[in-house]
The first five atom37 places (N, CA, C, CB, O) and aatype in JSON, in Angstrom:
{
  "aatype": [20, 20, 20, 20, 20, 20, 20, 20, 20, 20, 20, 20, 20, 20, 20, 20, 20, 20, 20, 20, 20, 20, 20, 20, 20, 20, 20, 20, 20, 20, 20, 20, 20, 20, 20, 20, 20, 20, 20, 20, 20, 20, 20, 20, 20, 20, 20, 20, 20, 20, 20, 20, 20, 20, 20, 20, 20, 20, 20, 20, 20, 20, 20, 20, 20, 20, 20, 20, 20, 20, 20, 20, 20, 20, 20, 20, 20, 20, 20, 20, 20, 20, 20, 20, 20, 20, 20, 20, 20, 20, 20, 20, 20, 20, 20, 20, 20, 20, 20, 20, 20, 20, 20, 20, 20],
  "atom_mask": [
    [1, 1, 1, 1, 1],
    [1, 1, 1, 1, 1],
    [1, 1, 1, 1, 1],
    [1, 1, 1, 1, 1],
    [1, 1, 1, 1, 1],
    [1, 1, 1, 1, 1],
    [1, 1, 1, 1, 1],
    [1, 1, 1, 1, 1],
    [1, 1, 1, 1, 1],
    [1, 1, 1, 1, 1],
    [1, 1, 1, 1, 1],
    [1, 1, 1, 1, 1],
    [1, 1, 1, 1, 1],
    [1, 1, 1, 1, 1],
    [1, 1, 1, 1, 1],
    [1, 1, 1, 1, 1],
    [1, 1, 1, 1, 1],
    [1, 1, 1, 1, 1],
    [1, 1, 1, 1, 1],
    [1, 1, 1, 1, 1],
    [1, 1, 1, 1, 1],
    [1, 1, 1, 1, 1],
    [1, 1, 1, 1, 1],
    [1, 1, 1, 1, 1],
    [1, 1, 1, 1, 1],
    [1, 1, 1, 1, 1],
    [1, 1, 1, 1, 1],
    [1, 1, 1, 1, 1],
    [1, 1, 1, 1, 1],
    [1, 1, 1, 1, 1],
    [1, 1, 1, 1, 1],
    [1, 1, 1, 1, 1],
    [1, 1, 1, 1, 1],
    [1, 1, 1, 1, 1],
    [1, 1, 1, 1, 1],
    [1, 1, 1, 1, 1],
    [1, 1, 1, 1, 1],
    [1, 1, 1, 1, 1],
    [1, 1, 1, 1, 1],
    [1, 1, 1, 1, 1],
    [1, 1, 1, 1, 1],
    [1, 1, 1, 1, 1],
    [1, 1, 1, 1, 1],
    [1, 1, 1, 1, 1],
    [1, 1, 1, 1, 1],
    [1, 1, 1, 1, 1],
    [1, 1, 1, 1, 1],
    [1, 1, 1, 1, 1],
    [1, 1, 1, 1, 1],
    [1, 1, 1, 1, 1],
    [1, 1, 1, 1, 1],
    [1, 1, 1, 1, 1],
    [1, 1, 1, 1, 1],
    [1, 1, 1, 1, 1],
    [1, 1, 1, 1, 1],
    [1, 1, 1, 1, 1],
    [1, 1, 1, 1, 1],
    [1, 1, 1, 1, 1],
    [1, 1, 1, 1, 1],
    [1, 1, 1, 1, 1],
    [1, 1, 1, 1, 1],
    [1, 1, 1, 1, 1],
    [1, 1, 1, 1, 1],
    [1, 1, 1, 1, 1],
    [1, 1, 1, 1, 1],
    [1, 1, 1, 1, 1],
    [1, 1, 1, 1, 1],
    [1, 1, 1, 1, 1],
    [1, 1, 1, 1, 1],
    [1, 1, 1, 1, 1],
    [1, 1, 1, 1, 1],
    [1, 1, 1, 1, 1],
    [1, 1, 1, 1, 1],
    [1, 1, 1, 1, 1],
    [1, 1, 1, 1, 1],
    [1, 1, 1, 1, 1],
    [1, 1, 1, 1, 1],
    [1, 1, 1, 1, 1],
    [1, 1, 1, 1, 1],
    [1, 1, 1, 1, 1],
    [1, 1, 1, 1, 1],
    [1, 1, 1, 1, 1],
    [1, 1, 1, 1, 1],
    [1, 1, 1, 1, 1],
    [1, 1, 1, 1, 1],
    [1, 1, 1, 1, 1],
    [1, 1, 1, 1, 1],
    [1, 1, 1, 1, 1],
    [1, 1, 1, 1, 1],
    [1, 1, 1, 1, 1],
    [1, 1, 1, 1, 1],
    [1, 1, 1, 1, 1],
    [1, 1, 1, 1, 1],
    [1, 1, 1, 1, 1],
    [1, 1, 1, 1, 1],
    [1, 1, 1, 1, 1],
    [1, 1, 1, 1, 1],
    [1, 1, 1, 1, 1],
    [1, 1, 1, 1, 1],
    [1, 1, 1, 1, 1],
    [1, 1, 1, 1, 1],
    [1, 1, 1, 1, 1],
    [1, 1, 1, 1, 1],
    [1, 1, 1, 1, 1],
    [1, 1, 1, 1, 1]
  ],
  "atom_positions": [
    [[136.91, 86.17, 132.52], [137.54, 86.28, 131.22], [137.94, 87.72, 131.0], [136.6, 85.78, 130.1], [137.39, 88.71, 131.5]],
    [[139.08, 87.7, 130.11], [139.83, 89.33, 130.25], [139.23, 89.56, 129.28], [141.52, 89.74, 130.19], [138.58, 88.65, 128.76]],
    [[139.24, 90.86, 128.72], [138.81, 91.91, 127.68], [139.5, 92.14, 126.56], [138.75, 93.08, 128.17], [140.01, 93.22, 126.81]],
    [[139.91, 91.76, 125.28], [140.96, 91.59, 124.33], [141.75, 92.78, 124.77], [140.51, 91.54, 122.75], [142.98, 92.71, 124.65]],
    [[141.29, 93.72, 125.2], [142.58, 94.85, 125.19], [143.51, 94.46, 126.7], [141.81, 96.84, 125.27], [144.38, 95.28, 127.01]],
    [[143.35, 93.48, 127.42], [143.87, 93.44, 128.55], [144.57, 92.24, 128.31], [143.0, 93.53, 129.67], [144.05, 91.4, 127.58]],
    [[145.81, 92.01, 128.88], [146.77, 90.7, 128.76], [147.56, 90.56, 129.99], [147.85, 90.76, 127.51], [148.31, 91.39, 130.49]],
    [[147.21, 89.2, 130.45], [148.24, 89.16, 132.11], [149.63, 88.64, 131.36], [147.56, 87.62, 133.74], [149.75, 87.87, 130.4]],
    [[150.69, 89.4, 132.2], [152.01, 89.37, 132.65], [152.47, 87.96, 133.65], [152.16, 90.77, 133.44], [153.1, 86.91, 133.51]],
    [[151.9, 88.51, 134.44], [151.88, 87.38, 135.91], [150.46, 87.18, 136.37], [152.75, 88.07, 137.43], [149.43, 87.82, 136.18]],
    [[150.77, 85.96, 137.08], [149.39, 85.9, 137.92], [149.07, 87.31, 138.88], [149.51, 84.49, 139.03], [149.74, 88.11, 139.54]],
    [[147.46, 87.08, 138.47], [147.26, 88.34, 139.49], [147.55, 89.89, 139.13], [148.17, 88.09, 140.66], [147.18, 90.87, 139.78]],
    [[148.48, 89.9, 137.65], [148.34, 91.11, 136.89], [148.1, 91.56, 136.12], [148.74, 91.5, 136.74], [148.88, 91.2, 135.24]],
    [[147.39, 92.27, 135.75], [146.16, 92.78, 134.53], [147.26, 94.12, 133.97], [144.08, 93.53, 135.43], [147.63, 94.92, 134.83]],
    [[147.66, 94.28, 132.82], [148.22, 95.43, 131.92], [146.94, 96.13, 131.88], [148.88, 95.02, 130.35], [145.81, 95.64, 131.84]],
    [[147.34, 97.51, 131.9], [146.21, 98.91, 131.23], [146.13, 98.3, 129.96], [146.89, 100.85, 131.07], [146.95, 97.47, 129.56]],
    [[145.32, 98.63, 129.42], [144.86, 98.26, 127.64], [145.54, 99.32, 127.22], [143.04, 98.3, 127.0], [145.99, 100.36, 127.71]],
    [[145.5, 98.62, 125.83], [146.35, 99.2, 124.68], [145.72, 100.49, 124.05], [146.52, 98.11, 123.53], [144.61, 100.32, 123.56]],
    [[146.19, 101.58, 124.0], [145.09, 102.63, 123.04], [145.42, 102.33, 121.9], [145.16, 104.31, 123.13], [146.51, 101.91, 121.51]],
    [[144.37, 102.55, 121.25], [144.09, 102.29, 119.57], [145.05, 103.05, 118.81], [142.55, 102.77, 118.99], [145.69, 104.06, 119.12]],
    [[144.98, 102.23, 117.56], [146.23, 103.56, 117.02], [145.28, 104.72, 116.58], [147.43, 103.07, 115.38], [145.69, 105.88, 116.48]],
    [[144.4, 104.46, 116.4], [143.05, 105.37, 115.2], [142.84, 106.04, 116.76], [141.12, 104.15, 114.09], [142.79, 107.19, 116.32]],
    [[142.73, 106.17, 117.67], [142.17, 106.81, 119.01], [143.37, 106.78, 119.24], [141.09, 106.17, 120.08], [144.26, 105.94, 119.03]],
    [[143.32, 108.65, 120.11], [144.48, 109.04, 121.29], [144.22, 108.48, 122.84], [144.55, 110.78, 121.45], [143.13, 108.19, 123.34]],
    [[145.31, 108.42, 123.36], [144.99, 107.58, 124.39], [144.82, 108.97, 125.48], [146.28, 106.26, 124.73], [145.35, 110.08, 125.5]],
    [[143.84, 108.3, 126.32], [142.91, 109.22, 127.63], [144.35, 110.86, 128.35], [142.47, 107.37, 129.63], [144.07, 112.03, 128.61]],
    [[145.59, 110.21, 128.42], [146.6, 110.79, 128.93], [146.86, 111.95, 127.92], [147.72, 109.81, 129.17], [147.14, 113.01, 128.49]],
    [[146.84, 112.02, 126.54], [146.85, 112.45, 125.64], [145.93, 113.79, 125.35], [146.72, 111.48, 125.05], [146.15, 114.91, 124.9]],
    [[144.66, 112.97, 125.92], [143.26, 113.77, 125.16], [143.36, 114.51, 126.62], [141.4, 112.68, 124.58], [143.41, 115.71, 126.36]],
    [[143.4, 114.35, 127.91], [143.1, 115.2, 128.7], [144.54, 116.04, 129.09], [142.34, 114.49, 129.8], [144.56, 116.86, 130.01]],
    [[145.14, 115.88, 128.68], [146.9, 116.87, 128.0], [146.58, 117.96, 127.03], [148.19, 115.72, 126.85], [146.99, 119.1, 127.24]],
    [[145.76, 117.61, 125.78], [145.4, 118.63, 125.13], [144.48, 119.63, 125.33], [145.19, 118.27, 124.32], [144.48, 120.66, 124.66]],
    [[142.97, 119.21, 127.02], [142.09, 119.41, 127.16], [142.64, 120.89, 128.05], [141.3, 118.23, 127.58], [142.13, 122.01, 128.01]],
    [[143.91, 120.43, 128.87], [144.79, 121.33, 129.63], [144.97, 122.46, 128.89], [146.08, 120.78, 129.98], [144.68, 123.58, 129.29]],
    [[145.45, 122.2, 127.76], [146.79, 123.09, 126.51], [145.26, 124.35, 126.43], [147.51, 121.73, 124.06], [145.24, 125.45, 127.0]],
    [[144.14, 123.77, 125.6], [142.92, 124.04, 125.12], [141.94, 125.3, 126.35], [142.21, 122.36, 124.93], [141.43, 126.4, 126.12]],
    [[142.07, 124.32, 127.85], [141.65, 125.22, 128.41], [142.63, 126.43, 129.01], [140.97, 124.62, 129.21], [142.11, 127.35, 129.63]],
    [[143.9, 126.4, 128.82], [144.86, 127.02, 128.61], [144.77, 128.38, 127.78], [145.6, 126.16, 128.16], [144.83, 129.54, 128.17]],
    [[144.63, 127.89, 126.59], [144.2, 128.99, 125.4], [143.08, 129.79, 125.76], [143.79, 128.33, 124.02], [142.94, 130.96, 125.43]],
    [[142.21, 129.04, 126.52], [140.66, 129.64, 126.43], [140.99, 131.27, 127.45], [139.15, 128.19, 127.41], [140.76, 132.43, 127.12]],
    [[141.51, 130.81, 128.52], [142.37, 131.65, 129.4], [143.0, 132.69, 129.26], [143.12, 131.18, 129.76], [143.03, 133.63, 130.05]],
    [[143.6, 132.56, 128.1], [144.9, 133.35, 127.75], [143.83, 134.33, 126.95], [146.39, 132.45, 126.75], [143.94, 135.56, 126.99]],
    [[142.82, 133.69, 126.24], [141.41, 134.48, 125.25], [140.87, 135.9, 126.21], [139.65, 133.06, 125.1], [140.28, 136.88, 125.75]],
    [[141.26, 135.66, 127.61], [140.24, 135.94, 128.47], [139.36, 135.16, 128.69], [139.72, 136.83, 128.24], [138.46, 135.77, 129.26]],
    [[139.06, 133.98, 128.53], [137.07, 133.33, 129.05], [137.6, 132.6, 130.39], [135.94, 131.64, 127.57], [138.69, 132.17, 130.77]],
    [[136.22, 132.67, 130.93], [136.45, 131.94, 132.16], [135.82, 130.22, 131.91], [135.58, 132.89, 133.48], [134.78, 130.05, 131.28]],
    [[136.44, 129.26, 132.38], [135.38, 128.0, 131.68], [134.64, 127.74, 133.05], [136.29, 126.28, 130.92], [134.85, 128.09, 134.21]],
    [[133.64, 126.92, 132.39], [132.46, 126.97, 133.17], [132.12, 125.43, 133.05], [131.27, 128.07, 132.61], [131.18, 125.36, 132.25]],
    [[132.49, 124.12, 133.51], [132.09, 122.98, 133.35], [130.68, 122.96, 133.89], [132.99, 122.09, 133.91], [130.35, 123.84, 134.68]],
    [[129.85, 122.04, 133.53], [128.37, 121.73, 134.06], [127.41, 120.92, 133.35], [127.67, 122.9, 134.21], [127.34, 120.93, 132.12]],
    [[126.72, 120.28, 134.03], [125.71, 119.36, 133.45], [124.94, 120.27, 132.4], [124.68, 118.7, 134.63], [124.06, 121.08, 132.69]],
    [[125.41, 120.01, 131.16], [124.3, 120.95, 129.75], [122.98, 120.01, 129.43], [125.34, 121.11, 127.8], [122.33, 120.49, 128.5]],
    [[122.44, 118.84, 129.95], [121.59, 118.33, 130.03], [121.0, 118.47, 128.9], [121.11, 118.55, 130.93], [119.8, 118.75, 128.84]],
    [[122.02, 118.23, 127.43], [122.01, 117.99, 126.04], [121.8, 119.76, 125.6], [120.61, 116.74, 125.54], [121.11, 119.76, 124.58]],
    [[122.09, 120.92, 125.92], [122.05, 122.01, 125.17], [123.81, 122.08, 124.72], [121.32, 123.35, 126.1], [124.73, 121.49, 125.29]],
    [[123.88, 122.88, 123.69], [124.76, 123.06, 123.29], [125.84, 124.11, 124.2], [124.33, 123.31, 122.16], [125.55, 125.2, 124.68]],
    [[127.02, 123.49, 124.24], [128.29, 123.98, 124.81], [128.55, 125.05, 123.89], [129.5, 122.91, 124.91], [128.14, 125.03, 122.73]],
    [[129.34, 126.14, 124.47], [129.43, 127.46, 123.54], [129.83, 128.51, 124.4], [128.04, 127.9, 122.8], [129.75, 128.38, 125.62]],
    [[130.18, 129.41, 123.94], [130.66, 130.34, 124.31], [130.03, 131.53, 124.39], [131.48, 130.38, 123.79], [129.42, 131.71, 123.34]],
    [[129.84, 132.74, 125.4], [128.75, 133.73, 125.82], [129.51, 134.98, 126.48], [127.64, 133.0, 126.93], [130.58, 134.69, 127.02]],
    [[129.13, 136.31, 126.53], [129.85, 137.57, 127.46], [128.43, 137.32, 128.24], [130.32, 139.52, 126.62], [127.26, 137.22, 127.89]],
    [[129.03, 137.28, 129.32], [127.96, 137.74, 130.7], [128.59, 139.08, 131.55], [127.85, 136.25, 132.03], [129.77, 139.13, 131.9]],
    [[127.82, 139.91, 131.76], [128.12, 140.93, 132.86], [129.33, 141.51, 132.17], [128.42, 140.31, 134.49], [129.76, 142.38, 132.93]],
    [[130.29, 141.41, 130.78], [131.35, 142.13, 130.42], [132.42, 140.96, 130.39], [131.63, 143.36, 131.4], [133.42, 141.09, 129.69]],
    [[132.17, 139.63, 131.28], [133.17, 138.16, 131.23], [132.86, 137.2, 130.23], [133.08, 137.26, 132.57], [131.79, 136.63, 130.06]],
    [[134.0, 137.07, 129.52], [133.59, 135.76, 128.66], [133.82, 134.13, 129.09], [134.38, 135.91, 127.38], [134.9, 133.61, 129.4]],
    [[132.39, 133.41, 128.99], [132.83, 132.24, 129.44], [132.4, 131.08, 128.34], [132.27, 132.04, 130.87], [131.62, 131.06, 127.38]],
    [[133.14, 130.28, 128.87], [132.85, 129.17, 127.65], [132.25, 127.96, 128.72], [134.56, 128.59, 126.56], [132.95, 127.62, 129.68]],
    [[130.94, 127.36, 128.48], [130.64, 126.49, 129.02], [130.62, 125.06, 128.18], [129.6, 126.93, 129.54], [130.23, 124.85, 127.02]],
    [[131.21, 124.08, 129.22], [131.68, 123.32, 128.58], [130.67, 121.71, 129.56], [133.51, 123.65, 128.57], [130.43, 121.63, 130.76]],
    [[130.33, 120.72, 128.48], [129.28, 119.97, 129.53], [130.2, 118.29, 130.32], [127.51, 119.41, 128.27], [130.63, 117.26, 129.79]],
    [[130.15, 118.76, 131.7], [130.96, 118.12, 132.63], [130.3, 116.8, 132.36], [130.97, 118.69, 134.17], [131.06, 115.9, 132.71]],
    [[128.81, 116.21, 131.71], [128.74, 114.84, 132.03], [129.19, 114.27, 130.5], [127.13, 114.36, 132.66], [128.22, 113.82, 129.89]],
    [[130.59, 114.18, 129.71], [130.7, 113.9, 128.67], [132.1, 113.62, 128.83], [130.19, 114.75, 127.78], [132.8, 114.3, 129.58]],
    [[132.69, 112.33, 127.93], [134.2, 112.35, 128.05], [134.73, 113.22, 127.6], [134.84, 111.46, 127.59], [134.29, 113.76, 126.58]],
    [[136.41, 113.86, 128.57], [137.17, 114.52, 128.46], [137.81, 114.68, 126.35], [138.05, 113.9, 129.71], [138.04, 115.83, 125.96]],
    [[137.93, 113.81, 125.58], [137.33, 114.17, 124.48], [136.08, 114.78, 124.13], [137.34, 113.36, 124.0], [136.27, 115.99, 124.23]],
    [[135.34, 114.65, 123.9], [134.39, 115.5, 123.96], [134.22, 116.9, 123.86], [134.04, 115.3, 124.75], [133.84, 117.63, 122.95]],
    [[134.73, 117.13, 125.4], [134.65, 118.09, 126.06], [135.69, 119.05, 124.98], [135.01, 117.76, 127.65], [135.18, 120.0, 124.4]],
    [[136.73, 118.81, 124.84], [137.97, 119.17, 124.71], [137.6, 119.69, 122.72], [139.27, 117.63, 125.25], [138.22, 120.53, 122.07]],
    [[136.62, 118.96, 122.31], [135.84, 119.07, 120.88], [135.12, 120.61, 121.2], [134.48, 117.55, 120.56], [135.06, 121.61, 120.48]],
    [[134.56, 120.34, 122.66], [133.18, 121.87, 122.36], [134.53, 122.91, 122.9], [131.0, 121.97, 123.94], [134.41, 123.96, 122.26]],
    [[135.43, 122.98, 123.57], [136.24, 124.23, 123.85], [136.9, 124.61, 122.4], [137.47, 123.94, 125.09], [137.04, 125.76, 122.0]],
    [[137.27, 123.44, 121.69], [137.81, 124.24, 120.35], [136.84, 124.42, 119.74], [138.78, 123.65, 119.41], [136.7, 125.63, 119.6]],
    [[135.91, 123.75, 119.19], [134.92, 124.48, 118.34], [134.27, 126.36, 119.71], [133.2, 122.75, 117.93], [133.99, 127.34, 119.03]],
    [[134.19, 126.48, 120.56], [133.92, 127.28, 121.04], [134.87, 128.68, 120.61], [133.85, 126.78, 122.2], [134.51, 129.81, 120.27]],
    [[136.4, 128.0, 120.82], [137.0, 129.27, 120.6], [137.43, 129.87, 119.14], [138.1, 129.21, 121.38], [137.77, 131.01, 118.83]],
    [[137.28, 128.5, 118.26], [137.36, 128.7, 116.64], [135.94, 129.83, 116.48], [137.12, 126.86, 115.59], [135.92, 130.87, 115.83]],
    [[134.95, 129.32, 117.21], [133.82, 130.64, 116.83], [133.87, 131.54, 117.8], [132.19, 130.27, 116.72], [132.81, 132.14, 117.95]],
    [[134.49, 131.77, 118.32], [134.84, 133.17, 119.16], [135.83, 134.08, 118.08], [135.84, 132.78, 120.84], [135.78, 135.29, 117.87]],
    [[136.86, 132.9, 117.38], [138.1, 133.91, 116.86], [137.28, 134.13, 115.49], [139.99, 133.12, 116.67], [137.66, 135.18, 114.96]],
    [[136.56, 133.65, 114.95], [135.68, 133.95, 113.51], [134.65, 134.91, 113.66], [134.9, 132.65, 112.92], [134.12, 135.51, 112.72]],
    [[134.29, 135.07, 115.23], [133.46, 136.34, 115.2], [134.04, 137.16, 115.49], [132.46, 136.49, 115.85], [133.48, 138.22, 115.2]],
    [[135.58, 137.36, 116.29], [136.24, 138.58, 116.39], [136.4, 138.74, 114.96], [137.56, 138.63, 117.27], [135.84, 139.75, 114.56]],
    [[137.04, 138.02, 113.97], [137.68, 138.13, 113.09], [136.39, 139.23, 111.75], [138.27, 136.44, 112.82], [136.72, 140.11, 110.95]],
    [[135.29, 138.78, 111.99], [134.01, 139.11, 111.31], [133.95, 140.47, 111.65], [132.71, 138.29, 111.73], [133.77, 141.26, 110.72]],
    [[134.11, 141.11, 113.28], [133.74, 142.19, 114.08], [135.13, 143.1, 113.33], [133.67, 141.82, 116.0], [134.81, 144.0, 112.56]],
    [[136.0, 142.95, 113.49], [137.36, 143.59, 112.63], [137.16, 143.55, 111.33], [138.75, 142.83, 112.8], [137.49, 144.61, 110.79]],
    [[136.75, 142.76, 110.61], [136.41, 142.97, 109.21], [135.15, 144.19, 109.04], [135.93, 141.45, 108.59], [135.17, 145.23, 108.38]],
    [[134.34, 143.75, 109.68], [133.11, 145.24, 109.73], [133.64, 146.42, 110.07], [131.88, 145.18, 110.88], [133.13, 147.42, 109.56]],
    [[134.76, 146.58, 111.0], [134.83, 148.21, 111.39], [135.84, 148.39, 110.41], [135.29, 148.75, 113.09], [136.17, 149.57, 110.25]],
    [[136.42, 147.55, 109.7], [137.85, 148.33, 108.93], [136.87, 149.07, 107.46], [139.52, 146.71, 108.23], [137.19, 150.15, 106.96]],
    [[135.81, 148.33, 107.02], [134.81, 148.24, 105.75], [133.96, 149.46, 106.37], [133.83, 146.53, 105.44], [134.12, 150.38, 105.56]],
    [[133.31, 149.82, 107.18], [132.98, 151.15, 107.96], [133.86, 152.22, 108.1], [132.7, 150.9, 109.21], [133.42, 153.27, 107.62]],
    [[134.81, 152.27, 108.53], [136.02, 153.02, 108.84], [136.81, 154.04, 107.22], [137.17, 151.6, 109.53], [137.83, 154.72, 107.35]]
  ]
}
């Protein structure tokens, strides 16, 4: 028995399922995951996929490099959630670090 999101054409052919309208479809979300780790790049960070074995994904300077680790056993949504929340708090702590030296200055 097929899966409501699946509908044969012909014998013997199964259609990809339909993406939801309320959900982006997989082609979509790992298109933006590109754009995202794109940005992270352009930030300077290096990304760092890896099993986070439930710690939080985030962003860190090691040795003078910034990397954003991001956790490889989670869907490409997901994932694509902790790089922007990573670099939204990267640009709110630059943004914090520039607000302190101009108020010093």
């Amino acid at each position: 028995m097929l899966a409501n999101t699946e509908h044969r054409t012909d014998p013997g052919v199964v259609s990809p399922p339909q993406p939801s309208p309320d959900r982006p479809s997989a082609p979509h979300v790992v298109q933006r995951l590109k754009e995202k780790t794109r940005l992270a790049w352009q930030l300077g960070f290096k990304i760092r996929f890896e099993v986070l074995d439930g710690q939080e994904a985030n962003w860190c300077v090691v040795g003078g490099n910034k990397f954003i680790f991001v956790d490889l056993a989670i869907p490409a949504g997901e994932q694509l959630e902790q790089i922007e929340r990573a670099i939204a708090d990267y640009q709110s702590t630059q943004q914090r670090s520039s607000t302190a030296e101009r108020s010093a200055a």
